[in-house]
Amino acid sequence: MERFFISLPIRVVFPMILFIAFIIVSLFEGYVEKEAAFRKIEHEYKSNICSLTGEFQELSEYFINKGSINLIERKIANLSANQFMNAIFLIDPEGKIIISAQKKFKNDNYLIAFKEIAGKYFSKLSKTINKLRENPKMICEVSEDKNKIISIAPILFPSKDKRLRPSNVGFLFIMYDLEGIKEKHKKDIIYILISELGIMLILLGTIYLFFSKLIAERIEKLLNTVREISKGNLDVKVELKGNDEFSVIAGVIDDLIRKLKKFIKYDYLTGIYNRFAIENNIKEILRNSEKNNRNILIFMDIDNFKEVNDTFGHNFGDILLRIFAKRLKNIVKCGIVGRLGGDEFLIFIQDTGELDVKKTVETWMKELSSPYKLKDNVIEISVTAGISIHKGKNCDFYRMLKESDIALYYGKKKGKSVFIIFDDNIRLQEEKRIRLSNLLRHALEKNEFYLEYQPIFDLKTEKIVSVEALLRWKSSDIEYIPPSDFIPILEETGLIKEVGKWILEEACKQIATWHKKGVTDISVSVNIDIQQILEENFVDTVSQIVSTTCPDPKLLKLEITESEAMKFPESVIQTLRKLNDLGIEISIDDFGTGYSSLSYLKMMPVTYIKIDRSFIKDLPKDKDDRILTKAIIELSKNFGYKTVAEGVETKDQLIFLKEINCNMVQGFYFCKPLPPEEIEEILQDDHNYFRHKWRL
């Protein structure tokens, strides 16, 4: 019941409750009124009949003693004229009816008349009269069913000895139709009840009108205001005068609206527009955009903002965001500036084409990148921006936001600290990325991945000591896709974890295959991603694969890039140590391109340092590359690490690396990555196969 009522508006519930209460009260009052009226009728008519019986008893005895009953007969005839008088009998001591208003019963035995007239009361009446013969007294009462008034009075008939005996006692019997009287008065009772109900209805209407005026209207005002607020309209005000509870609530709502306007419209941290406000404002401007208007949306974020939080703490990050937002607000003179969240900001400008977007954004980025003083620290940052430009009304906020976000993404891929304007070329790249992403989700189950292997040579023995397993993808729906295109997508989508596990299994199976064919001293290097390392059960997964597939854990080497290792150094070091405990050797790949901390590097259980190809490609001509490569080799040697030079493509590079005591090399100078069958042939006679390559 409660659920039903609270599901309805109060303006419906209140009248409903009033009406239900009215019905209940009316029914109860009608019942009480009727019963009271009937009790009054019973009492009044019983008194009359009892009084009449007493008078008639005296009169009957008097005239019977005088020997004249004519007057009694006339009196009974007069009383019988009353339509509700059922029967009046004067019964002699012998039980014979001597006087009756109904002539047919005259001289009949009273029992015969009782059966016909009294009906269901016959048995009780008979017993009552028998008792009265022994103990004569007047009885006047209402029947149990409240339908009859029955009065019986003893009449003393004269006898020779003048004594009272059962043999000389007769009876006066009167039965009055109380039910008929009630029916006669029922109309009067109904009229009274209708009058009372009318008064109650008038009272109910008055209460409802009072409710409607003082309560329902006020509730409706509050309700309409709340509806407007729920639609996002905060330009409303509840105007209720008075000191009642509704006026207090109205005042609270008005106060909340004022506060909501501030919190909904402005970012709590920086004080500039938040996403809600900037989105609504831009949508409004775009709706009213003219044909010659140019709409420019710039999506900008702070590069490596996480490092600020990690290095200085989140409170410093908040200070930086506040200063950055203030600086951004100051440099954007004509436009809308807002914060999406985190370190992401939006700038919207509308012009007619006179603004030099590239030059303006370049100037802004330069000003935004100037040093920031955070308490006692001075830090420098860079920003990356994505830009979407549309003309006239042919644009939509969400489309522009998506395009600028995509442009920002490509700016981050280019190395950050740049701005990219979204164009058809980026659209095509993004469409390709989305298509590749969709295809990659099913590539593993379709068995579209395969591995190729590139040999790694020892510069002293001039023999192959290891091979690197490299992932390849051949889709039936698209032409050849280079790893540089699809591996980043695997990393973005998280598919790299599942695919990485498959690579480990395939590499270990290949080790086992070669081991059976007698190639027992060639290890296989497998690249692992940071997402795999951070998996809680990664070490257990590797252990299970190695124990069930690989004949010797030392034949499996795992490579992780320097930049990936430095993202979560403590977790990476802990996991690498566990892997090293399994007998697996670790390599740091692309060394020199990241920002390694030597304190972390010395704690890592590393066996090999792979020098990135960017340092090798210009050897030995480039002086800086010569110095850096030699320094890396010397540093690694001092740490006890072996070095592997990647991307060796010329004889001059090979000679230089040999002169500066690099341990191992790999690259196209010797061999491009090959399928396992071709690599297997080379492994069986690698010295003769590459003999001409070693003639320096």
PDB file of N, CA, C and O in Angstrom, residues 555-610:
ATOM      1  N   LEU A 555      68.053 -21.944 -22.939  1.00  0.00           N
ATOM      2  CA  LEU A 555      67.927 -21.701 -24.376  1.00  0.00           C
ATOM      3  C   LEU A 555      66.874 -20.626 -24.686  1.00  0.00           C
ATOM      4  O   LEU A 555      66.698 -20.248 -25.842  1.00  0.00           O
ATOM      5  N   LEU A 556      66.159 -20.146 -23.652  1.00  0.00           N
ATOM      6  CA  LEU A 556      65.165 -19.084 -23.833  1.00  0.00           C
ATOM      7  C   LEU A 556      65.698 -17.793 -23.222  1.00  0.00           C
ATOM      8  O   LEU A 556      66.126 -17.765 -22.070  1.00  0.00           O
ATOM      9  N   LYS A 557      65.688 -16.723 -24.021  1.00  0.00           N
ATOM     10  CA  LYS A 557      66.085 -15.405 -23.529  1.00  0.00           C
ATOM     11  C   LYS A 557      64.889 -14.456 -23.704  1.00  0.00           C
ATOM     12  O   LYS A 557      64.183 -14.538 -24.708  1.00  0.00           O
ATOM     13  N   LEU A 558      64.715 -13.592 -22.736  1.00  0.00           N
ATOM     14  CA  LEU A 558      63.614 -12.630 -22.799  1.00  0.00           C
ATOM     15  C   LEU A 558      64.169 -11.220 -22.922  1.00  0.00           C
ATOM     16  O   LEU A 558      65.107 -10.848 -22.221  1.00  0.00           O
ATOM     17  N   GLU A 559      63.561 -10.449 -23.834  1.00  0.00           N
ATOM     18  CA  GLU A 559      64.011  -9.073 -24.071  1.00  0.00           C
ATOM     19  C   GLU A 559      62.905  -8.093 -23.688  1.00  0.00           C
ATOM     20  O   GLU A 559      61.733  -8.299 -24.031  1.00  0.00           O
ATOM     21  N   ILE A 560      63.283  -7.017 -22.978  1.00  0.00           N
ATOM     22  CA  ILE A 560      62.356  -5.931 -22.673  1.00  0.00           C
ATOM     23  C   ILE A 560      63.036  -4.620 -23.024  1.00  0.00           C
ATOM     24  O   ILE A 560      64.234  -4.446 -22.780  1.00  0.00           O
ATOM     25  N   THR A 561      62.291  -3.701 -23.633  1.00  0.00           N
ATOM     26  CA  THR A 561      62.903  -2.435 -24.048  1.00  0.00           C
ATOM     27  C   THR A 561      63.243  -1.584 -22.831  1.00  0.00           C
ATOM     28  O   THR A 561      62.595  -1.684 -21.779  1.00  0.00           O
ATOM     29  N   GLU A 562      64.242  -0.750 -22.999  1.00  0.00           N
ATOM     30  CA  GLU A 562      64.699   0.107 -21.902  1.00  0.00           C
ATOM     31  C   GLU A 562      63.574   1.031 -21.426  1.00  0.00           C
ATOM     32  O   GLU A 562      63.342   1.179 -20.215  1.00  0.00           O
ATOM     33  N   SER A 563      62.854   1.642 -22.364  1.00  0.00           N
ATOM     34  CA  SER A 563      61.794   2.588 -21.989  1.00  0.00           C
ATOM     35  C   SER A 563      60.671   1.892 -21.236  1.00  0.00           C
ATOM     36  O   SER A 563      60.110   2.438 -20.286  1.00  0.00           O
ATOM     37  N   GLU A 564      60.325   0.667 -21.637  1.00  0.00           N
ATOM     38  CA  GLU A 564      59.282  -0.091 -20.951  1.00  0.00           C
ATOM     39  C   GLU A 564      59.723  -0.461 -19.540  1.00  0.00           C
ATOM     40  O   GLU A 564      58.951  -0.375 -18.584  1.00  0.00           O
ATOM     41  N   ALA A 565      60.972  -0.876 -19.415  1.00  0.00           N
ATOM     42  CA  ALA A 565      61.490  -1.295 -18.105  1.00  0.00           C
ATOM     43  C   ALA A 565      61.478  -0.151 -17.105  1.00  0.00           C
ATOM     44  O   ALA A 565      61.294  -0.359 -15.903  1.00  0.00           O
ATOM     45  N   MET A 566      61.659   1.085 -17.582  1.00  0.00           N
ATOM     46  CA  MET A 566      61.741   2.238 -16.691  1.00  0.00           C
ATOM     47  C   MET A 566      60.376   2.802 -16.292  1.00  0.00           C
ATOM     48  O   MET A 566      60.292   3.704 -15.467  1.00  0.00           O
ATOM     49  N   LYS A 567      59.285   2.250 -16.874  1.00  0.00           N
ATOM     50  CA  LYS A 567      57.949   2.735 -16.499  1.00  0.00           C
ATOM     51  C   LYS A 567      57.609   2.326 -15.071  1.00  0.00           C
ATOM     52  O   LYS A 567      57.070   3.106 -14.299  1.00  0.00           O
ATOM     53  N   PHE A 568      57.903   1.081 -14.740  1.00  0.00           N
ATOM     54  CA  PHE A 568      57.643   0.573 -13.390  1.00  0.00           C
ATOM     55  C   PHE A 568      58.876  -0.209 -12.936  1.00  0.00           C
ATOM     56  O   PHE A 568      58.831  -1.456 -12.861  1.00  0.00           O
ATOM     57  N   PRO A 569      59.982   0.477 -12.655  1.00  0.00           N
ATOM     58  CA  PRO A 569      61.260  -0.221 -12.417  1.00  0.00           C
ATOM     59  C   PRO A 569      61.233  -1.221 -11.275  1.00  0.00           C
ATOM     60  O   PRO A 569      61.779  -2.316 -11.402  1.00  0.00           O
ATOM     61  N   GLU A 570      60.573  -0.865 -10.148  1.00  0.00           N
ATOM     62  CA  GLU A 570      60.582  -1.789  -9.008  1.00  0.00           C
ATOM     63  C   GLU A 570      59.881  -3.106  -9.352  1.00  0.00           C
ATOM     64  O   GLU A 570      60.397  -4.197  -9.073  1.00  0.00           O
ATOM     65  N   SER A 571      58.695  -3.002  -9.971  1.00  0.00           N
ATOM     66  CA  SER A 571      57.944  -4.210 -10.342  1.00  0.00           C
ATOM     67  C   SER A 571      58.700  -5.022 -11.393  1.00  0.00           C
ATOM     68  O   SER A 571      58.737  -6.261 -11.332  1.00  0.00           O
ATOM     69  N   VAL A 572      59.301  -4.320 -12.363  1.00  0.00           N
ATOM     70  CA  VAL A 572      60.042  -5.003 -13.432  1.00  0.00           C
ATOM     71  C   VAL A 572      61.231  -5.763 -12.850  1.00  0.00           C
ATOM     72  O   VAL A 572      61.471  -6.934 -13.195  1.00  0.00           O
ATOM     73  N   ILE A 573      61.999  -5.110 -11.962  1.00  0.00           N
ATOM     74  CA  ILE A 573      63.177  -5.757 -11.358  1.00  0.00           C
ATOM     75  C   ILE A 573      62.766  -7.012 -10.598  1.00  0.00           C
ATOM     76  O   ILE A 573      63.408  -8.071 -10.728  1.00  0.00           O
ATOM     77  N   GLN A 574      61.690  -6.920  -9.842  1.00  0.00           N
ATOM     78  CA  GLN A 574      61.221  -8.063  -9.054  1.00  0.00           C
ATOM     79  C   GLN A 574      60.846  -9.242  -9.961  1.00  0.00           C
ATOM     80  O   GLN A 574      61.223 -10.398  -9.695  1.00  0.00           O
ATOM     81  N   THR A 575      60.108  -8.934 -11.055  1.00  0.00           N
ATOM     82  CA  THR A 575      59.685 -10.000 -11.979  1.00  0.00           C
ATOM     83  C   THR A 575      60.880 -10.595 -12.728  1.00  0.00           C
ATOM     84  O   THR A 575      60.980 -11.828 -12.882  1.00  0.00           O
ATOM     85  N   LEU A 576      61.806  -9.744 -13.181  1.00  0.00           N
ATOM     86  CA  LEU A 576      62.978 -10.231 -13.923  1.00  0.00           C
ATOM     87  C   LEU A 576      63.850 -11.135 -13.047  1.00  0.00           C
ATOM     88  O   LEU A 576      64.437 -12.105 -13.545  1.00  0.00           O
ATOM     89  N   ARG A 577      63.942 -10.807 -11.774  1.00  0.00           N
ATOM     90  CA  ARG A 577      64.730 -11.659 -10.873  1.00  0.00           C
ATOM     91  C   ARG A 577      64.110 -13.050 -10.750  1.00  0.00           C
ATOM     92  O   ARG A 577      64.812 -14.063 -10.728  1.00  0.00           O
ATOM     93  N   LYS A 578      62.783 -13.100 -10.672  1.00  0.00           N
ATOM     94  CA  LYS A 578      62.102 -14.400 -10.584  1.00  0.00           C
ATOM     95  C   LYS A 578      62.313 -15.207 -11.871  1.00  0.00           C
ATOM     96  O   LYS A 578      62.509 -16.429 -11.820  1.00  0.00           O
ATOM     97  N   LEU A 579      62.265 -14.504 -13.012  1.00  0.00           N
ATOM     98  CA  LEU A 579      62.499 -15.186 -14.287  1.00  0.00           C
ATOM     99  C   LEU A 579      63.941 -15.681 -14.373  1.00  0.00           C
ATOM    100  O   LEU A 579      64.209 -16.787 -14.867  1.00  0.00           O
ATOM    101  N   ASN A 580      64.868 -14.863 -13.867  1.00  0.00           N
ATOM    102  CA  ASN A 580      66.282 -15.243 -13.866  1.00  0.00           C
ATOM    103  C   ASN A 580      66.526 -16.471 -12.991  1.00  0.00           C
ATOM    104  O   ASN A 580      67.372 -17.323 -13.303  1.00  0.00           O
ATOM    105  N   ASP A 581      65.749 -16.574 -11.908  1.00  0.00           N
ATOM    106  CA  ASP A 581      65.853 -17.738 -11.017  1.00  0.00           C
ATOM    107  C   ASP A 581      65.434 -19.022 -11.727  1.00  0.00           C
ATOM    108  O   ASP A 581      65.835 -20.122 -11.323  1.00  0.00           O
ATOM    109  N   LEU A 582      64.604 -18.887 -12.774  1.00  0.00           N
ATOM    110  CA  LEU A 582      64.188 -20.056 -13.560  1.00  0.00           C
ATOM    111  C   LEU A 582      65.279 -20.495 -14.535  1.00  0.00           C
ATOM    112  O   LEU A 582      65.142 -21.519 -15.202  1.00  0.00           O
ATOM    113  N   GLY A 583      66.381 -19.699 -14.644  1.00  0.00           N
ATOM    114  CA  GLY A 583      67.459 -20.013 -15.573  1.00  0.00           C
ATOM    115  C   GLY A 583      67.352 -19.263 -16.877  1.00  0.00           C
ATOM    116  O   GLY A 583      68.103 -19.523 -17.826  1.00  0.00           O
ATOM    117  N   ILE A 584      66.421 -18.314 -16.959  1.00  0.00           N
ATOM    118  CA  ILE A 584      66.204 -17.552 -18.197  1.00  0.00           C
ATOM    119  C   ILE A 584      67.053 -16.283 -18.157  1.00  0.00           C
ATOM    120  O   ILE A 584      67.042 -15.539 -17.176  1.00  0.00           O
ATOM    121  N   GLU A 585      67.789 -16.020 -19.245  1.00  0.00           N
ATOM    122  CA  GLU A 585      68.621 -14.821 -19.321  1.00  0.00           C
ATOM    123  C   GLU A 585      67.797 -13.643 -19.856  1.00  0.00           C
ATOM    124  O   GLU A 585      66.892 -13.825 -20.672  1.00  0.00           O
ATOM    125  N   ILE A 586      68.168 -12.435 -19.388  1.00  0.00           N
ATOM    126  CA  ILE A 586      67.408 -11.231 -19.715  1.00  0.00           C
ATOM    127  C   ILE A 586      68.256 -10.277 -20.539  1.00  0.00           C
ATOM    128  O   ILE A 586      69.435 -10.062 -20.262  1.00  0.00           O
ATOM    129  N   SER A 587      67.621  -9.648 -21.551  1.00  0.00           N
ATOM    130  CA  SER A 587      68.273  -8.625 -22.376  1.00  0.00           C
ATOM    131  C   SER A 587      67.496  -7.317 -22.264  1.00  0.00           C
ATOM    132  O   SER A 587      66.258  -7.320 -22.209  1.00  0.00           O
ATOM    133  N   ILE A 588      68.242  -6.191 -22.235  1.00  0.00           N
ATOM    134  CA  ILE A 588      67.619  -4.872 -22.326  1.00  0.00           C
ATOM    135  C   ILE A 588      67.712  -4.439 -23.782  1.00  0.00           C
ATOM    136  O   ILE A 588      68.806  -4.256 -24.326  1.00  0.00           O
ATOM    137  N   ASP A 589      66.559  -4.284 -24.425  1.00  0.00           N
ATOM    138  CA  ASP A 589      66.498  -3.974 -25.853  1.00  0.00           C
ATOM    139  C   ASP A 589      66.434  -2.454 -26.058  1.00  0.00           C
ATOM    140  O   ASP A 589      66.023  -1.709 -25.163  1.00  0.00           O
ATOM    141  N   ASP A 590      66.842  -1.995 -27.242  1.00  0.00           N
ATOM    142  CA  ASP A 590      66.795  -0.573 -27.627  1.00  0.00           C
ATOM    143  C   ASP A 590      67.509   0.316 -26.617  1.00  0.00           C
ATOM    144  O   ASP A 590      67.055   1.423 -26.303  1.00  0.00           O
ATOM    145  N   PHE A 591      68.618  -0.168 -26.096  1.00  0.00           N
ATOM    146  CA  PHE A 591      69.320   0.598 -25.062  1.00  0.00           C
ATOM    147  C   PHE A 591      69.840   1.921 -25.639  1.00  0.00           C
ATOM    148  O   PHE A 591      70.377   1.977 -26.737  1.00  0.00           O
ATOM    149  N   GLY A 592      69.660   2.989 -24.833  1.00  0.00           N
ATOM    150  CA  GLY A 592      70.130   4.310 -25.249  1.00  0.00           C
ATOM    151  C   GLY A 592      69.020   5.218 -25.709  1.00  0.00           C
ATOM    152  O   GLY A 592      69.203   6.427 -25.828  1.00  0.00           O
ATOM    153  N   THR A 593      67.822   4.652 -25.954  1.00  0.00           N
ATOM    154  CA  THR A 593      66.704   5.477 -26.435  1.00  0.00           C
ATOM    155  C   THR A 593      65.810   5.930 -25.298  1.00  0.00           C
ATOM    156  O   THR A 593      64.994   6.830 -25.459  1.00  0.00           O
ATOM    157  N   GLY A 594      65.930   5.268 -24.149  1.00  0.00           N
ATOM    158  CA  GLY A 594      65.101   5.634 -23.008  1.00  0.00           C
ATOM    159  C   GLY A 594      65.839   6.529 -22.050  1.00  0.00           C
ATOM    160  O   GLY A 594      66.802   7.206 -22.395  1.00  0.00           O
ATOM    161  N   TYR A 595      65.356   6.536 -20.794  1.00  0.00           N
ATOM    162  CA  TYR A 595      65.968   7.381 -19.766  1.00  0.00           C
ATOM    163  C   TYR A 595      66.310   6.507 -18.569  1.00  0.00           C
ATOM    164  O   TYR A 595      65.737   6.612 -17.495  1.00  0.00           O
ATOM    165  N   SER A 596      67.249   5.612 -18.793  1.00  0.00           N
ATOM    166  CA  SER A 596      67.593   4.651 -17.749  1.00  0.00           C
ATOM    167  C   SER A 596      68.276   5.320 -16.568  1.00  0.00           C
ATOM    168  O   SER A 596      69.086   6.230 -16.724  1.00  0.00           O
ATOM    169  N   SER A 597      67.913   4.834 -15.401  1.00  0.00           N
ATOM    170  CA  SER A 597      68.630   5.232 -14.191  1.00  0.00           C
ATOM    171  C   SER A 597      69.670   4.146 -13.932  1.00  0.00           C
ATOM    172  O   SER A 597      69.343   2.960 -13.857  1.00  0.00           O
ATOM    173  N   LEU A 598      70.942   4.543 -13.815  1.00  0.00           N
ATOM    174  CA  LEU A 598      72.003   3.557 -13.612  1.00  0.00           C
ATOM    175  C   LEU A 598      71.822   2.800 -12.313  1.00  0.00           C
ATOM    176  O   LEU A 598      72.210   1.640 -12.197  1.00  0.00           O
ATOM    177  N   SER A 599      71.172   3.458 -11.332  1.00  0.00           N
ATOM    178  CA  SER A 599      70.944   2.768 -10.055  1.00  0.00           C
ATOM    179  C   SER A 599      69.976   1.606 -10.248  1.00  0.00           C
ATOM    180  O   SER A 599      70.116   0.553  -9.627  1.00  0.00           O
ATOM    181  N   TYR A 600      68.969   1.792 -11.137  1.00  0.00           N
ATOM    182  CA  TYR A 600      68.043   0.703 -11.437  1.00  0.00           C
ATOM    183  C   TYR A 600      68.717  -0.337 -12.328  1.00  0.00           C
ATOM    184  O   TYR A 600      68.516  -1.538 -12.171  1.00  0.00           O
ATOM    185  N   LEU A 601      69.494   0.156 -13.283  1.00  0.00           N
ATOM    186  CA  LEU A 601      70.134  -0.742 -14.239  1.00  0.00           C
ATOM    187  C   LEU A 601      71.045  -1.751 -13.551  1.00  0.00           C
ATOM    188  O   LEU A 601      71.048  -2.934 -13.886  1.00  0.00           O
ATOM    189  N   LYS A 602      71.786  -1.288 -12.559  1.00  0.00           N
ATOM    190  CA  LYS A 602      72.715  -2.199 -11.883  1.00  0.00           C
ATOM    191  C   LYS A 602      71.984  -3.231 -11.021  1.00  0.00           C
ATOM    192  O   LYS A 602      72.545  -4.269 -10.684  1.00  0.00           O
ATOM    193  N   MET A 603      70.695  -2.931 -10.667  1.00  0.00           N
ATOM    194  CA  MET A 603      69.927  -3.883  -9.855  1.00  0.00           C
ATOM    195  C   MET A 603      69.228  -4.937 -10.712  1.00  0.00           C
ATOM    196  O   MET A 603      68.752  -5.942 -10.202  1.00  0.00           O
ATOM    197  N   MET A 604      69.160  -4.708 -12.010  1.00  0.00           N
ATOM    198  CA  MET A 604      68.455  -5.648 -12.879  1.00  0.00           C
ATOM    199  C   MET A 604      69.320  -6.864 -13.177  1.00  0.00           C
ATOM    200  O   MET A 604      70.516  -6.723 -13.451  1.00  0.00           O
ATOM    201  N   PRO A 605      68.707  -8.055 -13.170  1.00  0.00           N
ATOM    202  CA  PRO A 605      69.457  -9.292 -13.466  1.00  0.00           C
ATOM    203  C   PRO A 605      69.655  -9.453 -14.966  1.00  0.00           C
ATOM    204  O   PRO A 605      69.122 -10.378 -15.595  1.00  0.00           O
ATOM    205  N   VAL A 606      70.415  -8.506 -15.553  1.00  0.00           N
ATOM    206  CA  VAL A 606      70.556  -8.440 -17.011  1.00  0.00           C
ATOM    207  C   VAL A 606      71.844  -9.142 -17.455  1.00  0.00           C
ATOM    208  O   VAL A 606      72.881  -9.031 -16.813  1.00  0.00           O
ATOM    209  N   THR A 607      71.767  -9.850 -18.575  1.00  0.00           N
ATOM    210  CA  THR A 607      72.943 -10.501 -19.166  1.00  0.00           C
ATOM    211  C   THR A 607      73.403  -9.762 -20.418  1.00  0.00           C
ATOM    212  O   THR A 607      74.599  -9.644 -20.677  1.00  0.00           O
ATOM    213  N   TYR A 608      72.447  -9.232 -21.187  1.00  0.00           N
ATOM    214  CA  TYR A 608      72.773  -8.606 -22.470  1.00  0.00           C
ATOM    215  C   TYR A 608      72.199  -7.189 -22.549  1.00  0.00           C
ATOM    216  O   TYR A 608      71.096  -6.913 -22.061  1.00  0.00           O
ATOM    217  N   ILE A 609      72.960  -6.314 -23.196  1.00  0.00           N
ATOM    218  CA  ILE A 609      72.497  -4.968 -23.541  1.00  0.00           C
ATOM    219  C   ILE A 609      72.478  -4.881 -25.063  1.00  0.00           C
ATOM    220  O   ILE A 609      73.502  -5.054 -25.716  1.00  0.00           O
ATOM    221  N   LYS A 610      71.289  -4.605 -25.625  1.00  0.00           N
ATOM    222  CA  LYS A 610      71.174  -4.505 -27.075  1.00  0.00           C
ATOM    223  C   LYS A 610      71.186  -3.023 -27.462  1.00  0.00           C
ATOM    224  O   LYS A 610      70.290  -2.262 -27.079  1.00  0.00           O
TER     225      LYS A 610
END
